[in-house]
Tab-separated table of C-alpha atoms in Angstrom:
chain	number	residue	atom	x	y	z
A	148	MET	CA	-1.560	-1.815	-15.395
A	149	SER	CA	-5.534	-0.793	-15.176
A	150	ASN	CA	-6.097	2.884	-13.679
A	151	VAL	CA	-8.327	1.272	-11.525
A	152	ARG	CA	-5.010	0.133	-9.682
A	153	ILE	CA	-3.779	2.796	-8.501
A	154	LEU	CA	-0.641	2.152	-6.006
A	155	GLN	CA	-0.937	4.289	-2.964
A	156	VAL	CA	2.985	4.973	-2.696
A	157	ALA	CA	3.711	8.604	-1.943
A	158	ALA	CA	7.041	9.511	-3.598
A	159	GLY	CA	9.926	11.422	-1.973
A	160	LEU	CA	10.922	11.909	1.622
A	161	GLY	CA	7.800	13.675	2.826
A	162	LEU	CA	6.969	14.738	6.453
A	163	VAL	CA	4.248	15.182	8.545
A	164	ILE	CA	2.819	13.601	11.471
A	165	ALA	CA	-0.091	14.419	13.509
A	166	ALA	CA	-1.489	13.756	17.437
A	167	CYS	CA	-3.434	11.059	18.147
A	168	SER	CA	-5.058	9.849	21.536
A	169	SER	CA	-4.501	6.128	22.659
A	170	ALA	CA	-7.773	5.086	21.941
A	171	GLU	CA	-7.298	5.330	18.277
A	172	ARG	CA	-4.165	3.138	18.354
A	173	PRO	CA	-3.685	0.869	15.356
A	174	PRO	CA	-3.167	-2.476	15.726
A	175	PHE	CA	0.166	-2.992	15.357
A	176	TYR	CA	0.620	-1.887	19.055
A	177	VAL	CA	0.113	-5.542	20.437
A	178	ALA	CA	3.176	-6.604	18.343
A	179	THR	CA	5.909	-6.108	20.832
A	180	SER	CA	8.569	-8.787	19.807
A	181	VAL	CA	8.181	-7.931	15.936
A	182	PRO	CA	12.060	-8.596	14.653
A	183	ALA	CA	14.437	-5.939	14.026
A	184	GLU	CA	15.937	-5.345	10.578
A	185	GLY	CA	18.134	-8.561	9.814
A	186	GLY	CA	16.125	-10.763	12.072
A	187	ALA	CA	17.424	-9.280	15.593
A	188	SER	CA	14.810	-9.436	17.931
A	189	SER	CA	15.679	-6.040	20.030
A	190	GLY	CA	18.382	-3.492	20.408
A	191	SER	CA	19.504	-0.352	18.902
A	192	SER	CA	20.279	-0.582	14.662
A	193	GLY	CA	23.435	0.947	13.076
A	194	GLY	CA	24.620	2.841	16.310
A	195	VAL	CA	21.414	5.004	16.700
A	196	ALA	CA	19.768	5.265	19.939
A	197	PRO	CA	16.836	4.005	19.680
A	198	ARG	CA	13.181	5.649	20.887
A	199	THR	CA	11.010	3.921	23.460
A	200	GLY	CA	7.262	3.230	23.562
A	201	ALA	CA	5.524	3.401	20.913
A	202	PRO	CA	7.709	5.120	17.813
A	203	GLU	CA	10.201	2.513	18.360
A	204	GLU	CA	7.550	-0.390	17.946
A	205	PHE	CA	6.558	1.000	14.677
A	206	ILE	CA	10.368	1.474	13.697
A	207	LYS	CA	10.861	-2.164	14.262
A	208	SER	CA	7.446	-3.421	12.657
A	209	PHE	CA	8.275	-1.298	9.726
A	210	CYS	CA	11.926	-2.062	9.159
A	211	GLY	CA	11.520	-5.538	9.626
A	212	MET	CA	9.075	-5.904	6.801
A	213	VAL	CA	12.099	-3.878	4.943
A	214	GLY	CA	14.853	-5.908	6.257
A	215	ALA	CA	12.767	-9.075	4.970
A	216	CYS	CA	12.376	-7.348	1.375
A	217	CYS	CA	16.113	-6.445	1.202
A	218	THR	CA	16.939	-10.224	1.501
A	219	GLY	CA	15.539	-10.355	-1.988
A	220	TYR	CA	18.380	-8.008	-3.447
A	221	GLY	CA	21.363	-10.503	-1.483
A	222	ARG	CA	21.068	-7.513	1.287
A	223	ASN	CA	21.906	-8.144	4.888
A	224	THR	CA	21.445	-4.737	6.904
A	225	ASP	CA	21.789	-3.939	10.185
A	226	GLY	CA	18.685	-1.689	9.702
A	227	SER	CA	20.353	1.778	9.573
A	228	PRO	CA	19.424	2.855	6.286
A	229	CYS	CA	15.492	2.287	6.972
A	230	ARG	CA	15.706	3.498	10.454
A	231	ALA	CA	17.220	6.708	9.176
A	232	PHE	CA	14.672	7.147	6.781
A	233	VAL	CA	11.734	6.993	9.277
A	234	ASP	CA	13.322	8.047	12.870
A	235	GLN	CA	13.669	11.807	11.546
A	236	GLY	CA	12.459	13.256	14.673
A	237	GLY	CA	9.216	14.792	15.635
A	238	PRO	CA	5.863	14.042	16.773
A	239	PHE	CA	4.331	10.544	16.461
A	240	ASP	CA	0.787	9.822	14.709
A	241	PRO	CA	-0.612	6.024	14.916
A	242	LEU	CA	-3.112	6.811	11.726
A	243	ARG	CA	-0.161	7.412	9.874
A	244	ALA	CA	2.103	4.576	11.273
A	245	GLN	CA	-0.212	2.269	10.276
A	246	ALA	CA	-1.019	3.401	7.186
A	247	CYS	CA	2.480	3.082	6.041
A	248	LEU	CA	2.797	-0.296	7.818
A	249	ASP	CA	-0.690	-1.301	5.568
A	250	GLN	CA	1.386	0.530	2.461
A	251	PHE	CA	4.338	-1.037	2.499
A	252	SER	CA	2.537	-4.396	3.296
A	253	ALA	CA	0.088	-4.260	0.113
A	254	LEU	CA	3.106	-3.220	-2.234
A	255	THR	CA	5.191	-6.088	-1.251
A	256	LYS	CA	2.008	-8.262	-1.508
A	257	LEU	CA	1.576	-7.548	-5.319
A	258	HIS	CA	5.244	-7.052	-5.969
A	259	PRO	CA	7.450	-8.697	-3.257
A	260	LEU	CA	10.861	-7.039	-4.540
A	261	ALA	CA	9.011	-3.392	-4.728
A	262	CYS	CA	10.936	-2.304	-1.019
A	263	ALA	CA	13.731	-1.212	-3.613
A	264	THR	CA	11.887	2.619	-3.841
A	265	PHE	CA	9.218	2.292	-1.523
A	266	GLN	CA	9.393	5.858	0.699
A	267	SER	CA	5.987	7.053	1.910
A	268	SER	CA	5.473	10.591	3.720
A	269	ASP	CA	3.648	8.358	6.201
A	270	CYS	CA	6.539	6.235	7.257
A	271	VAL	CA	8.591	9.475	8.461
A	272	LEU	CA	8.307	10.786	12.025
A	273	ALA	CA	9.424	14.130	11.229
A	274	ALA	CA	7.885	17.848	11.599
A	275	ARG	CA	4.090	18.763	11.321
A	276	GLY	CA	2.380	20.514	8.167
A	277	THR	CA	0.881	23.900	8.946
A	278	THR	CA	-1.611	24.550	5.949
A	279	ALA	CA	-5.441	24.450	7.092
A	280	LEU	CA	-7.860	22.413	5.761
A	281	GLY	CA	-9.458	23.951	2.111
A	282	ALA	CA	-6.100	25.841	1.678
A	283	THR	CA	-3.616	25.067	-1.362
A	284	CYS	CA	-1.245	22.829	-1.074
A	285	THR	CA	1.272	21.205	-3.483
A	286	ARG	CA	1.916	17.652	-1.240
A	287	ASP	CA	0.461	15.740	1.721
A	288	THR	CA	3.118	16.879	3.872
A	289	ASP	CA	2.175	20.621	3.499
A	290	CYS	CA	-0.849	20.034	5.362
A	291	ALA	CA	-1.521	20.507	9.020
A	292	PRO	CA	-2.671	17.578	11.068
A	293	SER	CA	-6.100	16.536	12.682
A	294	ASP	CA	-7.640	14.174	14.854
A	295	ALA	CA	-10.046	13.698	12.202
A	296	GLY	CA	-7.984	11.746	9.618
A	297	VAL	CA	-4.611	11.958	7.704
A	298	PRO	CA	-4.012	14.620	5.956
A	299	ARG	CA	-3.902	14.844	2.083
A	300	CYS	CA	-3.211	16.965	-0.500
A	301	ARG	CA	-5.799	17.094	-3.350
A	302	SER	CA	-5.059	20.446	-4.646
A	303	VAL	CA	-6.195	22.014	-1.487
A	304	CYS	CA	-5.722	20.279	2.294
A	305	THR	CA	-8.166	17.491	3.281
A	306	LEU	CA	-8.785	14.854	5.274
A	307	GLU	CA	-8.618	10.629	4.429
A	308	ARG	CA	-10.875	9.162	6.832
A	309	ARG	CA	-10.291	5.197	7.475
A	310	GLY	CA	-14.119	3.954	7.165
A	311	LYS	CA	-15.969	2.384	9.661
A	312	LEU	CA	-18.861	-0.221	8.964
A	313	GLY	CA	-22.050	1.853	7.673
A	314	GLU	CA	-20.178	4.706	7.291
A	315	THR	CA	-20.624	6.934	4.228
A	316	CYS	CA	-17.848	6.130	1.680
A	317	THR	CA	-16.040	7.240	-1.538
A	318	ARG	CA	-13.507	4.225	-2.428
A	319	THR	CA	-12.244	1.116	-1.083
A	320	PHE	CA	-8.425	0.551	-0.012
A	321	ALA	CA	-7.511	-3.012	-1.286
A	322	LEU	CA	-5.074	-5.089	0.577
A	323	ASP	CA	-3.089	-5.354	-2.596
A	324	GLY	CA	-2.400	-1.293	-2.541
A	325	SER	CA	-5.017	-0.667	-5.418
A	326	GLN	CA	-7.964	1.580	-4.483
A	327	SER	CA	-11.457	1.275	-6.598
A	328	LEU	CA	-12.886	4.277	-8.408
A	329	LEU	CA	-14.921	6.995	-6.797
A	330	ASN	CA	-17.978	5.850	-5.753
A	331	GLY	CA	-19.576	8.863	-4.708
A	332	ALA	CA	-18.662	12.914	-4.375
A	333	VAL	CA	-15.431	13.827	-2.418
A	334	GLU	CA	-17.039	15.896	0.684
A	335	ALA	CA	-15.955	19.488	1.374
A	336	ASP	CA	-14.151	17.849	4.566
A	337	GLY	CA	-12.186	15.114	2.922
A	338	TYR	CA	-13.053	11.629	2.388
A	339	THR	CA	-13.641	8.243	3.772
A	340	MET	CA	-11.753	5.086	2.664
A	341	CYS	CA	-13.093	1.536	2.964
A	342	TRP	CA	-10.001	-0.724	4.361
A	343	GLU	CA	-10.097	-4.276	2.967
A	344	LYS	CA	-7.512	-5.035	5.756
A	345	ASP	CA	-10.517	-4.039	8.114
A	346	GLY	CA	-12.802	-6.376	6.283
A	347	LEU	CA	-14.732	-3.381	4.573
A	348	VAL	CA	-15.249	-2.088	1.190
A	349	CYS	CA	-17.222	0.680	-0.048
A	350	ASP	CA	-20.554	-0.880	-1.548
A	351	ALA	CA	-21.635	0.314	-4.721
A	352	THR	CA	-25.231	0.327	-4.166
A	353	THR	CA	-25.333	1.619	-0.167
A	354	LYS	CA	-22.087	3.795	-0.677
A	355	LYS	CA	-21.525	2.840	2.770
A	356	CYS	CA	-18.304	0.839	4.042
A	357	GLY	CA	-19.627	-2.739	4.292
A	358	PRO	CA	-18.497	-6.349	4.554
A	359	VAL	CA	-16.579	-7.753	1.406
A	360	HIS	CA	-18.431	-9.441	-0.330
A	361	ASP	CA	-18.960	-13.221	-0.072
A	362	LEU	CA	-17.954	-15.756	-3.603
A	363	GLY	CA	-21.310	-15.975	-5.485
A	364	LYS	CA	-22.453	-12.441	-4.266
A	365	PRO	CA	-23.493	-9.803	-7.085
A	366	CYS	CA	-20.801	-7.280	-7.715
A	367	ASP	CA	-19.616	-3.979	-9.555
A	368	PRO	CA	-16.056	-4.728	-11.262
A	369	PHE	CA	-15.039	-1.105	-10.570
A	370	GLN	CA	-15.209	-1.422	-6.532
A	371	LEU	CA	-13.337	-3.836	-5.760
A	372	GLU	CA	-16.050	-4.903	-3.632
A	373	CYS	CA	-15.045	-8.837	-3.881
A	374	GLY	CA	-11.581	-8.065	-1.980
A	375	SER	CA	-8.008	-8.885	-2.896
A	376	GLY	CA	-8.918	-12.570	-2.844
A	377	ALA	CA	-11.357	-12.682	-5.642
A	378	TRP	CA	-12.306	-10.985	-9.103
A	379	CYS	CA	-15.670	-9.358	-10.333
A	380	PRO	CA	-15.924	-9.964	-14.533
A	381	GLN	CA	-17.004	-7.347	-16.305
A	382	GLU	CA	-20.372	-8.410	-17.425
A	383	THR	CA	-23.946	-8.680	-17.060
A	384	GLY	CA	-24.810	-10.281	-13.259
A	385	ALA	CA	-21.017	-10.492	-12.469
A	386	THR	CA	-20.590	-12.210	-9.300
A	387	CYS	CA	-17.903	-12.475	-6.842
A	388	SER	CA	-15.417	-15.168	-8.405
A	389	ALA	CA	-12.837	-17.096	-7.159
A	390	PRO	CA	-8.823	-16.244	-8.208
A	391	LEU	CA	-7.341	-19.107	-10.831
A	392	ALA	CA	-4.332	-21.315	-10.456
A	393	ILE	CA	-1.786	-20.729	-12.518
A	394	GLY	CA	-2.706	-21.781	-15.689
A	395	GLY	CA	-6.213	-21.149	-15.520
A	396	GLU	CA	-8.034	-19.605	-18.644
A	397	CYS	CA	-8.821	-16.030	-17.736
A	398	LEU	CA	-10.105	-12.986	-20.398
A	399	PRO	CA	-8.316	-9.633	-19.240
A	400	THR	CA	-10.411	-6.259	-19.290
A	401	THR	CA	-10.163	-2.800	-18.604
A	402	ALA	CA	-12.127	-2.882	-15.229
A	403	VAL	CA	-10.825	-6.035	-13.769
A	404	PRO	CA	-7.697	-5.180	-12.284
A	405	GLN	CA	-4.358	-7.200	-12.374
A	406	GLY	CA	-3.667	-9.194	-9.313
A	407	HIS	CA	-7.210	-10.064	-8.894
A	408	TYR	CA	-7.890	-12.607	-11.791
A	409	CYS	CA	-4.979	-14.941	-10.766
A	410	ASP	CA	-3.646	-16.612	-7.261
A	411	ALA	CA	-1.142	-14.285	-5.672
A	412	GLY	CA	2.164	-14.157	-7.720
A	413	GLY	CA	0.178	-14.215	-10.819
A	414	TYR	CA	-0.964	-12.079	-13.911
A	415	CYS	CA	-3.792	-13.004	-16.507
A	416	ASP	CA	-1.349	-13.133	-19.746
A	417	ALA	CA	-3.352	-11.358	-23.171
A	418	THR	CA	-2.117	-13.562	-25.826
A	419	SER	CA	-2.230	-16.815	-23.820
A	420	LYS	CA	-5.275	-15.552	-22.111
A	421	LYS	CA	-4.083	-17.716	-19.100
A	422	CYS	CA	-2.937	-16.978	-15.540
A	423	LYS	CA	1.356	-16.830	-15.644
A	424	ALA	CA	3.413	-16.661	-12.709
A	425	LEU	CA	5.268	-13.343	-12.661
A	426	ASP	CA	8.115	-12.839	-14.663
A	427	ALA	CA	11.843	-12.849	-13.483
A	428	VAL	CA	14.224	-9.986	-13.843
A	429	GLY	CA	15.592	-9.670	-17.320
A	430	ALA	CA	12.236	-10.959	-18.888
A	431	ALA	CA	11.145	-9.236	-22.072
A	432	CYS	CA	8.006	-7.408	-21.123
A	433	ALA	CA	6.705	-4.032	-22.779
A	434	GLN	CA	7.089	-0.955	-20.679
A	435	ALA	CA	3.238	-0.237	-19.777
A	436	GLU	CA	3.542	-3.966	-18.643
A	437	GLY	CA	5.367	-3.646	-14.982
A	438	PHE	CA	2.588	-5.819	-13.371
A	439	LYS	CA	4.101	-8.987	-15.118
A	440	CYS	CA	7.084	-8.773	-13.443
A	441	VAL	CA	8.133	-9.982	-10.017
A	442	THR	CA	9.789	-6.231	-9.264
A	443	GLY	CA	6.471	-4.243	-10.699
A	444	THR	CA	9.245	-2.918	-13.111
A	445	CYS	CA	9.364	-3.018	-16.559
A	446	ASN	CA	12.711	-1.024	-17.895
A	447	GLY	CA	13.751	1.150	-21.114
A	448	SER	CA	14.874	-2.192	-22.615
A	449	SER	CA	11.755	-3.932	-22.504
A	450	LYS	CA	13.030	-6.440	-20.260
A	451	CYS	CA	11.967	-7.180	-16.479
A	452	ALA	CA	14.297	-4.999	-13.969
A	453	THR	CA	15.138	-4.121	-10.228
A	454	PRO	CA	13.446	-0.312	-9.765
A	455	VAL	CA	16.875	0.719	-9.369
A	456	GLU	CA	20.619	-0.446	-9.309
A	457	ALA	CA	21.666	-2.399	-6.491
A	458	LYS	CA	23.919	0.901	-5.262
A	459	ASP	CA	20.506	2.738	-4.893
A	460	LEU	CA	18.794	0.569	-2.903
A	461	LEU	CA	17.582	3.050	-0.391
A	462	LEU	CA	16.174	1.041	2.397
A	463	CYS	CA	18.654	-1.529	2.276
A	464	GLY	CA	22.395	-1.564	3.744
A	465	SER	CA	25.347	-3.104	2.651
A	466	ARG	CA	26.168	-6.894	0.848
């Protein structure tokens, strides 16, 4: 997969939560009837006493999505593995919670069975970091919380701000989990991402958050200005183009990320130069070609494979 597409998945059982006012509550707060994992609509999971209020709504939302993904591995779970991962105590940060939901949704949109190894520190309700902005760090969870954005470790602690219309930006975070190349310098106090989920992209010309470009509008192939529902050819005078149907002719380049050429569930095959459906588990692939596989993983035997063995499905329960 091109280095233009960097999946925003933080590995490991990280921890960090920041305080946030009720005015900053993210969209998932309105979803009070999201099914719990395994299809249950309410109640506790796996014998773990549920929290009340905002944290419980988040847990139900996240574990509901996880449960839907786990069924792709033949797993029916009561929700306890997911809840145990998420609910490790500590304060609740709506900004991180929304980032968690958006990351998971983006990853499974690109690879429907990617739930197997998803573990983002943004999803864990746990202790706060203490390292100040500008100080040396090794992971996101080292950094102290801030009302101004989500703490991130980029050698030193900095802030990732979710951009609003008209704000100066550095890059775009696409619906499919990829992000554009840097479109401006990272400031000392952090950087601003325009989220396609909010209907915004980081405009290559203005370097400000603006609406996703319409089909036919001029675009920069390195900036994901066309959004996940279209793509920008690497050519002079490029304009946003509609994704191609399976079987449509395409020409993969280093500028255009896989997943943008073809309709959802497809990729641009370099050999046939046509859009193909994602390959099933067991199909032949090269190790750098995980993007061809429905799981997003090509193993050491050059076969599309599940990211982990069934016994290691971290967020899914027993059969």
